[in-house]
Tab-separated table of C-alpha atoms in Angstrom:
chain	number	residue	atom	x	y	z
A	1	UNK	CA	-39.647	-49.201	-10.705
A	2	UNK	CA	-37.589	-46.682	-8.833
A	3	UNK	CA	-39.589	-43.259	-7.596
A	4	UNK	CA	-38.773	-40.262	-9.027
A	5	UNK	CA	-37.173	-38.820	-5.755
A	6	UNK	CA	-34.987	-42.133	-5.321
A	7	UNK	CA	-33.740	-41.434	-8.581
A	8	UNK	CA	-32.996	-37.819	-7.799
A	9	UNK	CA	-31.283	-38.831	-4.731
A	10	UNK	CA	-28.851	-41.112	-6.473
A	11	UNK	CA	-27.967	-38.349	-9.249
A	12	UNK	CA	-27.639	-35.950	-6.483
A	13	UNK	CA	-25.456	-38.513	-4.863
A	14	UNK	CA	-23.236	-39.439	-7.343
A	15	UNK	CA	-22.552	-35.734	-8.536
A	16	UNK	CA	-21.382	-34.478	-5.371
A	17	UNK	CA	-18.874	-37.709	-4.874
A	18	UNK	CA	-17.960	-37.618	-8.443
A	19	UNK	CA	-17.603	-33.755	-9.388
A	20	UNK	CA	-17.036	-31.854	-6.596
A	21	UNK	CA	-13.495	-31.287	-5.744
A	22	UNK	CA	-12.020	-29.956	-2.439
A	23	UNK	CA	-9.239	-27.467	-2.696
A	24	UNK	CA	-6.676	-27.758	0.043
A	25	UNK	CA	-3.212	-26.491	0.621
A	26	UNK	CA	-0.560	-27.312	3.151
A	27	UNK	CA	2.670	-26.175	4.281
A	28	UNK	CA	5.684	-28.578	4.027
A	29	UNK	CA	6.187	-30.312	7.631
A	30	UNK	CA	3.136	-29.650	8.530
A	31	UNK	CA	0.609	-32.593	8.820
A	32	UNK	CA	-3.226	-32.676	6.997
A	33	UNK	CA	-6.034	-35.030	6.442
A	34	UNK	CA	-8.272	-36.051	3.444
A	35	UNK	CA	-11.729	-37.052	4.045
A	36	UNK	CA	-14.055	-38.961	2.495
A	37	UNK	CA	-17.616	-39.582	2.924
A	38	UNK	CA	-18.508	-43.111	1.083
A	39	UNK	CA	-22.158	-43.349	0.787
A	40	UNK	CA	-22.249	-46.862	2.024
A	41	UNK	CA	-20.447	-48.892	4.720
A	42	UNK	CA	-17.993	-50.623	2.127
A	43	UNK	CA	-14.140	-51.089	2.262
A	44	UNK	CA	-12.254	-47.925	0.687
A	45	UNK	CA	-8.797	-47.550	-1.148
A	46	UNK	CA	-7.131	-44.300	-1.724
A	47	UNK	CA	-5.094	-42.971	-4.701
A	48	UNK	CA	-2.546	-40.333	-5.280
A	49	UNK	CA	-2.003	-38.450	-8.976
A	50	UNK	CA	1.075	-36.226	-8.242
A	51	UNK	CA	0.966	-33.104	-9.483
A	52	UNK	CA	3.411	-33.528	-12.271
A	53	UNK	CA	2.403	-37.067	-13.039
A	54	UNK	CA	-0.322	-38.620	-15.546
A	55	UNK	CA	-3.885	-39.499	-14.681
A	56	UNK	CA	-3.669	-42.682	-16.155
A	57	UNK	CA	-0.959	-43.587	-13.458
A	58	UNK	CA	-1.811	-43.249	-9.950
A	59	UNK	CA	0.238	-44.139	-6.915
A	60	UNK	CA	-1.845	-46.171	-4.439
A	61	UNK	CA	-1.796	-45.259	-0.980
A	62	UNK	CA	-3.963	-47.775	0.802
A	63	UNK	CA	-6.063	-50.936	-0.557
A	64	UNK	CA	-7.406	-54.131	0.314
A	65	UNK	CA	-6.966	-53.365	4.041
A	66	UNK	CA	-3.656	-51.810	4.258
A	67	UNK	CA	-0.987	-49.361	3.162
A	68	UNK	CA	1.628	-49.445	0.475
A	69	UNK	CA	4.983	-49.325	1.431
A	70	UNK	CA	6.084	-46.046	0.209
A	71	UNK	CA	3.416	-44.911	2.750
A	72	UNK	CA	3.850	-46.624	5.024
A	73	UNK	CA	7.250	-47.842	6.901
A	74	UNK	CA	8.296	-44.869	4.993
A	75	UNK	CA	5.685	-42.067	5.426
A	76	UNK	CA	3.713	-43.193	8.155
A	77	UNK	CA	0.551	-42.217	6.722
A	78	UNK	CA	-2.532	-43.684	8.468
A	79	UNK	CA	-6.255	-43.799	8.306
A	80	UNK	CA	-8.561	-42.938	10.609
A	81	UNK	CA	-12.170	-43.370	11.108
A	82	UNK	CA	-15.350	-41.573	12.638
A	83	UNK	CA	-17.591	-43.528	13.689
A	84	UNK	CA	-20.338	-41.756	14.205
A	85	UNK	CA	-20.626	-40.156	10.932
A	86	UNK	CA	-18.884	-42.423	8.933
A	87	UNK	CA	-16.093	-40.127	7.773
A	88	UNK	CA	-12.577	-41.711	6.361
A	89	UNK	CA	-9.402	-39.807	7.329
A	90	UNK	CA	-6.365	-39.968	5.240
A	91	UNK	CA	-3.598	-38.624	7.494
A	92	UNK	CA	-0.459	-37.231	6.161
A	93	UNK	CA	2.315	-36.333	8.185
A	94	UNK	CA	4.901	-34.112	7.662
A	95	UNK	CA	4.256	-32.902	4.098
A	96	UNK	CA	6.447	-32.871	1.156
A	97	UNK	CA	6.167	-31.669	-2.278
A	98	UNK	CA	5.683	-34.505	-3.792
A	99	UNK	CA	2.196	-35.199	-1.793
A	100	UNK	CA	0.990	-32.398	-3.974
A	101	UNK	CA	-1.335	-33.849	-6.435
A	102	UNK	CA	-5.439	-35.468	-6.550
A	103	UNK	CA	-6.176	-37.849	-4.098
A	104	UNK	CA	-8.907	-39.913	-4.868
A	105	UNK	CA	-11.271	-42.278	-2.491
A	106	UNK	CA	-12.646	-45.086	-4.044
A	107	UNK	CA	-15.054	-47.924	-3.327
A	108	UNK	CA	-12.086	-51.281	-2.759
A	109	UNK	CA	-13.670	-54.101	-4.683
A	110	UNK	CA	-13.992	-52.563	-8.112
A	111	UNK	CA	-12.367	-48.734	-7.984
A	112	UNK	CA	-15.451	-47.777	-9.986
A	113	UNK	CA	-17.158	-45.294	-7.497
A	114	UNK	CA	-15.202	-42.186	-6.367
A	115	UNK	CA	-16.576	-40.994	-2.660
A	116	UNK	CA	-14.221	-37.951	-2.742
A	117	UNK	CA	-11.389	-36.348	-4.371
A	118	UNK	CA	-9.238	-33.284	-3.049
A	119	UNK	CA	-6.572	-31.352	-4.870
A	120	UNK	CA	-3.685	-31.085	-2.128
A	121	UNK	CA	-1.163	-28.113	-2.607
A	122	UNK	CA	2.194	-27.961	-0.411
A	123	UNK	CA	3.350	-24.449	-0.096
A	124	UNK	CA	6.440	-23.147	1.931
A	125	UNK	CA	5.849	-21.961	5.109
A	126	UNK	CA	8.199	-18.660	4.849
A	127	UNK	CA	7.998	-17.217	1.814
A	128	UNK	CA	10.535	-14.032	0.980
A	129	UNK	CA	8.741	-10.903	0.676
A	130	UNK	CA	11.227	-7.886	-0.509
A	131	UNK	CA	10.498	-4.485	-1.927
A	132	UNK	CA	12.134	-2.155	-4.663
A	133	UNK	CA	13.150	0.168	-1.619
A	134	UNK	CA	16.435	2.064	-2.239
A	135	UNK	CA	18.124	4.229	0.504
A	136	UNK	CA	16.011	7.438	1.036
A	137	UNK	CA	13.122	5.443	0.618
A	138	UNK	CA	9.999	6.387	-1.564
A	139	UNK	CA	8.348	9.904	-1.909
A	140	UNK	CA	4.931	10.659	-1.982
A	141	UNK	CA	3.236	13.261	-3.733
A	142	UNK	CA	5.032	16.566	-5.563
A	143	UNK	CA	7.809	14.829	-6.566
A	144	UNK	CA	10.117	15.657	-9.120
A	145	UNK	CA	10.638	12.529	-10.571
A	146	UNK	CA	6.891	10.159	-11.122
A	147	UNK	CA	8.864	7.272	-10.760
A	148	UNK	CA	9.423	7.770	-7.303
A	149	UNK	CA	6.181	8.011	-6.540
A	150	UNK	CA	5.207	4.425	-6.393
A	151	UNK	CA	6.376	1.381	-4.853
A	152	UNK	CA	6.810	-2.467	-5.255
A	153	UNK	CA	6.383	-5.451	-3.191
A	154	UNK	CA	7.258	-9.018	-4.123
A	155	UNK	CA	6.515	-12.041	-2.421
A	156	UNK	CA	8.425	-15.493	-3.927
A	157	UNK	CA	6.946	-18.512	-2.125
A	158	UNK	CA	7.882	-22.059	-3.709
A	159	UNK	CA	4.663	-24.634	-3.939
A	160	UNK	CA	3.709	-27.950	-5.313
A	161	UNK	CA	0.530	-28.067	-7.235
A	162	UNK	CA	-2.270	-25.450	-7.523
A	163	UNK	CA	-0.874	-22.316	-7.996
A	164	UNK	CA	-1.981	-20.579	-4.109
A	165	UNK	CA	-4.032	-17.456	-4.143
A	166	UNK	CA	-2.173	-14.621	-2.292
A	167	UNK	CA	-3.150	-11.120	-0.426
A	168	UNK	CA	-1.728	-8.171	0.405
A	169	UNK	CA	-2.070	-6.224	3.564
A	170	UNK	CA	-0.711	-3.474	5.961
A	171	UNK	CA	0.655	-5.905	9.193
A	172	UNK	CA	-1.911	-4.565	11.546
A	173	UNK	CA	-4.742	-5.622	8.905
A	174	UNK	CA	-6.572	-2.090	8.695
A	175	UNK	CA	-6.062	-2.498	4.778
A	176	UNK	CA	-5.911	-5.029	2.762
A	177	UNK	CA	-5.030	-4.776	-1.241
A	178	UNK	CA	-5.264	-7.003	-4.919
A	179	UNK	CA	-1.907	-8.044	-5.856
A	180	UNK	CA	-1.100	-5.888	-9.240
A	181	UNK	CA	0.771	-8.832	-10.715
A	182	UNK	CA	1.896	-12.831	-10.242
A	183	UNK	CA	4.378	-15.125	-12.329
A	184	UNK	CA	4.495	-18.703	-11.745
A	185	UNK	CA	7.909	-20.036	-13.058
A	186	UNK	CA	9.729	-23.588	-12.024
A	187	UNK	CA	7.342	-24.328	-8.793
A	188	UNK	CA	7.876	-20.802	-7.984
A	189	UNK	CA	4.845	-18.406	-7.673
A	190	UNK	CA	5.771	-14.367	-7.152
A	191	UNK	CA	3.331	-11.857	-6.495
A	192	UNK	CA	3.886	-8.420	-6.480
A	193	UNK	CA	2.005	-5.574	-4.915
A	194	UNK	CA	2.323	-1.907	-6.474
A	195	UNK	CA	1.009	1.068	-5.118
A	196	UNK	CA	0.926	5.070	-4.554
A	197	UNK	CA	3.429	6.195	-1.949
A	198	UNK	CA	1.662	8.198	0.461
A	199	UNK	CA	2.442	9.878	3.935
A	200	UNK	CA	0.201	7.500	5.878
A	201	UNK	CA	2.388	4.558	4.699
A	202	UNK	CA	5.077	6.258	6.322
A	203	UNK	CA	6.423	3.251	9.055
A	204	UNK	CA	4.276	0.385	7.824
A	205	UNK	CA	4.695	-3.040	7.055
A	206	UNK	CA	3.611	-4.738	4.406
A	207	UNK	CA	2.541	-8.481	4.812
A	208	UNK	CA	1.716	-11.244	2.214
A	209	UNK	CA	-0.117	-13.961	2.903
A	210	UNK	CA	-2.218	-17.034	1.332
A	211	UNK	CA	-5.501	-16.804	1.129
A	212	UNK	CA	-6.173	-20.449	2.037
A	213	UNK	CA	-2.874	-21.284	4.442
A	214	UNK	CA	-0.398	-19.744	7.140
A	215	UNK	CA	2.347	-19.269	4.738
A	216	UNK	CA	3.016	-15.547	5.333
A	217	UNK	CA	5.809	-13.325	4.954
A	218	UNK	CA	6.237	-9.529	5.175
A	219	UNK	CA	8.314	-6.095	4.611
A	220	UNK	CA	10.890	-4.407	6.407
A	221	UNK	CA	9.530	-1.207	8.050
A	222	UNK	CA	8.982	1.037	4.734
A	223	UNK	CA	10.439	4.977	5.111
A	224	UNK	CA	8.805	7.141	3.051
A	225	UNK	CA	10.321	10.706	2.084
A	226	UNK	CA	7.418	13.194	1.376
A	227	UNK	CA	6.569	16.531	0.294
A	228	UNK	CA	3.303	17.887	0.053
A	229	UNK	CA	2.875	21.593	-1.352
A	230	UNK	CA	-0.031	22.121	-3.297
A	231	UNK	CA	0.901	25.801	-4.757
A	232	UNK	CA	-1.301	28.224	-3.211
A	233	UNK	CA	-1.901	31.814	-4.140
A	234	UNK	CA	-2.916	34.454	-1.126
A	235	UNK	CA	-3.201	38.039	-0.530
A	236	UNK	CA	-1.569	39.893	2.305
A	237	UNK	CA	-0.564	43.486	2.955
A	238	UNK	CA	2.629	44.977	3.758
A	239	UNK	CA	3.732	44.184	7.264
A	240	UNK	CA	2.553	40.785	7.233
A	241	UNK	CA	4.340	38.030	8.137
A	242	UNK	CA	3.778	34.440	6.353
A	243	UNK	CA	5.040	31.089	6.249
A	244	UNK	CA	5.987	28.797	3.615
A	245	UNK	CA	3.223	25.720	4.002
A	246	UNK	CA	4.877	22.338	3.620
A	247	UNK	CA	4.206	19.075	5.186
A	248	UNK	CA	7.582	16.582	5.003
A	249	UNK	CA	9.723	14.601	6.727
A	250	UNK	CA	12.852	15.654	5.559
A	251	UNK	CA	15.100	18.836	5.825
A	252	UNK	CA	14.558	21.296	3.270
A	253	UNK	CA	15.501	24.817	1.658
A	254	UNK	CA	13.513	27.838	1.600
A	255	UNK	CA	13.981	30.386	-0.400
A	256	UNK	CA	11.704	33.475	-0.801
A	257	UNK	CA	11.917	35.838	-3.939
A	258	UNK	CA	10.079	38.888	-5.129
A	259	UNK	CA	9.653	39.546	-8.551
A	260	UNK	CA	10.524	43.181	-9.728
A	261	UNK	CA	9.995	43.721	-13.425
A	262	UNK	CA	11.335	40.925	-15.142
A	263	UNK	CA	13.937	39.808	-12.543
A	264	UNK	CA	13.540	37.399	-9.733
A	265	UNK	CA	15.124	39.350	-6.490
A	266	UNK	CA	16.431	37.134	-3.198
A	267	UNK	CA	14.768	37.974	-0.083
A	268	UNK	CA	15.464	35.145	2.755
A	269	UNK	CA	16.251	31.358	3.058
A	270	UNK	CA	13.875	31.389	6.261
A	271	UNK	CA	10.680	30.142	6.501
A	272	UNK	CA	9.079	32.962	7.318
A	273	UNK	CA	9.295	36.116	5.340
A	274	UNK	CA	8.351	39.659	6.382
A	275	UNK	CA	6.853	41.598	3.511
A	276	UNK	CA	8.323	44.978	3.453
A	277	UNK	CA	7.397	45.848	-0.125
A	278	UNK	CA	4.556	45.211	-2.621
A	279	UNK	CA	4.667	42.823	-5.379
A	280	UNK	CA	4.494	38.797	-6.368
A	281	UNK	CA	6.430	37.343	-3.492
A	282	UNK	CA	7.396	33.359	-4.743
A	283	UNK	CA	8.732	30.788	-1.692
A	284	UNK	CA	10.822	27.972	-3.572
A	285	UNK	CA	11.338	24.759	-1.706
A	286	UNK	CA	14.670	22.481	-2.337
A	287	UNK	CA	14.250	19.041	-1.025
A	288	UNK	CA	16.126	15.659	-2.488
A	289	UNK	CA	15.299	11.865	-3.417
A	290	UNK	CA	17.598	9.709	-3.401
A	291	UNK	CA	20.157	12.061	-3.920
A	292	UNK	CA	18.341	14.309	-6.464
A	293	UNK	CA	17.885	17.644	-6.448
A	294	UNK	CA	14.306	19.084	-6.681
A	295	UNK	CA	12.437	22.028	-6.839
A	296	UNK	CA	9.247	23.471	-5.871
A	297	UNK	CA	6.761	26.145	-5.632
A	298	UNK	CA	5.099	26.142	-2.145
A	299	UNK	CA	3.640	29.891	-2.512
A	300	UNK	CA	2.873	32.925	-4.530
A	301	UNK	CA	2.066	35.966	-2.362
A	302	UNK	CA	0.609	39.293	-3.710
A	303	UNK	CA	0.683	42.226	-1.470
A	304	UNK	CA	-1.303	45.029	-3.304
A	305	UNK	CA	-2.594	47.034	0.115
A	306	UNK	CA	0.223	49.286	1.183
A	307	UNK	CA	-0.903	49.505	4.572
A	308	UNK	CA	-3.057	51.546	6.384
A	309	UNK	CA	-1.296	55.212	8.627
A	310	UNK	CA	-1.154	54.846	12.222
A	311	UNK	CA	-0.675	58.072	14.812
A	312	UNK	CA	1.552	57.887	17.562
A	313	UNK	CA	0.413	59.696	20.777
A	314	UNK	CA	3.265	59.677	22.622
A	315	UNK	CA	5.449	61.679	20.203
A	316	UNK	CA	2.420	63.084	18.272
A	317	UNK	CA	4.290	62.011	15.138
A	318	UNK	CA	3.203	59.586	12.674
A	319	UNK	CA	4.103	57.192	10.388
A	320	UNK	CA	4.571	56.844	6.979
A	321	UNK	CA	2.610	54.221	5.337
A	322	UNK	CA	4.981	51.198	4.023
A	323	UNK	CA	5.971	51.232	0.927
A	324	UNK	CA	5.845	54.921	0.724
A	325	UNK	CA	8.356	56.642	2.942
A	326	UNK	CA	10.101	57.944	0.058
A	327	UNK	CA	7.495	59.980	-0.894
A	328	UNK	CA	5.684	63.458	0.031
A	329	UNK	CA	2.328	63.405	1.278
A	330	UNK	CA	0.081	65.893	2.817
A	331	UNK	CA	-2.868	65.263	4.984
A	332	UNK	CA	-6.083	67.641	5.289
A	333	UNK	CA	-5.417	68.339	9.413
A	334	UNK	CA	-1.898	69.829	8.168
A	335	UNK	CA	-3.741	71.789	4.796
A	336	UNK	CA	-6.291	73.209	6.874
A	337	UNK	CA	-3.320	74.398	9.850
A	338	UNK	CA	-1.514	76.043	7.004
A	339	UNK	CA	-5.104	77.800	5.665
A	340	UNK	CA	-5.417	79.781	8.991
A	341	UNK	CA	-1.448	80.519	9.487
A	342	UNK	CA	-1.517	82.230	6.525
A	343	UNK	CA	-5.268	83.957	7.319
A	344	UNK	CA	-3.988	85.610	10.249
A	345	UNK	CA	-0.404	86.520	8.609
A	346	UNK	CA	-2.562	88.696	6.021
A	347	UNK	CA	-4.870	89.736	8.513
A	348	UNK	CA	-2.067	90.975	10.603
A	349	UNK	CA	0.082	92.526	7.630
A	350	UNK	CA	-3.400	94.407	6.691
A	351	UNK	CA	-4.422	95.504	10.295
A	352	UNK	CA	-0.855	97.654	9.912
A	353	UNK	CA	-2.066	99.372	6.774
């Protein structure tokens, strides 16, 4: 009666030749191997499933000591051998397509007992990457238009077999992203990549790539038009000078405004604007994507303080707070010179009485 443990070992055995299934891809012209492990030394035979074939119908590769000739004078496939771990190597040269598919080693004399099977996938080697880019290129954040404020990559790579697993990343590899979509249609698979344009992206290339070969393909250098102006609200005083904030990489319009009453009055299309006056000063931004017109708010300014008086020594004038120079005021230095002026006028005027 067997032992436990040499039981074991055989079920152990068997399930890892019999279940487990290696995942492989390969790009066309490019040569692989198969292994196989047999458990045994024992003669071997291989078999092919294609892909698009049935199960019931394999091709055979190599039995009862040699190869069949469609892989053979034709293919040159070979076998090789390690002899010091008893590994089987199925070499295939120059893939095609049609070597997508199972491959399956078997013990020669019956074809009962698999050793090994491996799922072989043959996948271009450049794939077409393209993006949705038009000219102007995408904008980032503040746009006029949402739709401009994403982007989308697409990848079409042809393949034979399992459908390949595909990422996303920026060319130098600092980031790496999920593809946001994938349709597989006619031995086609195309994955797309859709994301946020930002600022940072500004230059980059985008790069697509399988997760389990060196079929890669990437972007053209992506442009991105941006405008960032969150709308900010700030106090200043009369006399101050202040700039319209705005981070972009394209030519744009100022245009500062104050509002008096109900009416929006033009002040300057520079960036800059000196307030001379108080009130809600407004600094509009015009900017364009692809060849649209847009607006923006960059600024509100409120200048409440008027100002503060200032004395000149050299002329031992002064001057007039901003904002008021069209009005009268009197200080308490000039009330209190006009007290005594007219004390001593009285005084005098009595003294002749």
């Amino acid at each position: 009666m067997l032992s436990t443990e040499l039981v074991l070992m055989a079920i152990l055995t068997w399930s890892l030749n019999e279940g487990t299934t290696i995942y492989k891809e390969v790009l066309v012209d490019e040569t692989t191997n198969i292994s196989c492990v047999p458990n045994k030394d024992i003669q071997i035979q291989w078999h092919h499933f294609q892909s698009n074939g049935s199960k019931d119908q394999p091709n055979y590769i190599y039995a009862g000591g040699r190869f069949y000739k469609d892989y053979s004078s034709n293919r040159n496939f070979r076998l090789e051998k390690d002899s010091n771990t008893g590994t089987y190597y199925l070499i295939i040269p120059n893939a095609e397509y049609k070597d997508a598919g199972l491959y399956e080693c078997k013990e020669d004399a019956t074809g009962s007992e698999v050793f090994g099977s491996t799922q072989l996938t043959v996948i271009e080697s450049n794939p077409k990457c393209e993006s949705d880019m038009k000219p102007g290129g995408y904008v980032g954040p503040s746009t006029c238009n949402l739709q401009h404020e994403y982007m989308t990559f697409t990848c079409a790579v042809k393949f034979n077999g399992t459908n390949p697993q595909m990422i996303w990343t920026t060319l130098n590899g600092s980031q790496s992203f999920k593809e946001s979509a994938r349709k597989v249609e006619n031995g086609q698979l195309t994955s797309s990549l859709t994301i946020r344009a930002d600022s940072k992206y500004d230059g980059t290339v985008f790069s697509c790539q399988s997760t389990e070969s060196d079929a890669k393909c990437s972007t053209e250098i992506i442009k991105i038009q941006y405008f960032e102006s969150p709308k900010t609200v700030v106090e200043q005083s009369v006399g101050d000078k202040v700039n319209c904030p705005v981070k972009s990489n394209q030519v744009l319009k100022f245009k500062w405004t104050i509002l008096q009453g109900d009416q929006r009055v033009f002040l300057t299309e520079n960036q800059t604007l000196l307030i001379e006056s108080l009130g809600l000063h407004q600094c509009f931004v015009e900017y364009r994507i692809r060849n649209e017109q847009c607006f923006a708010t960059a600024i509100e300014v409120n200048s409440n303080n008027p100002g503060t008086v200032t004395c000149n020594p050299t002329t031992g004038g002064s001057e007039e707070p901003l904002g008021h120079r069209n009005g009268a005021t009197i200080g308490l230095g000039n009330f209190v010179v006009i007290y005594i002026s007219v004390v001593m006028v009285l005084a005098f005027y009595l003294k002749g009485f």
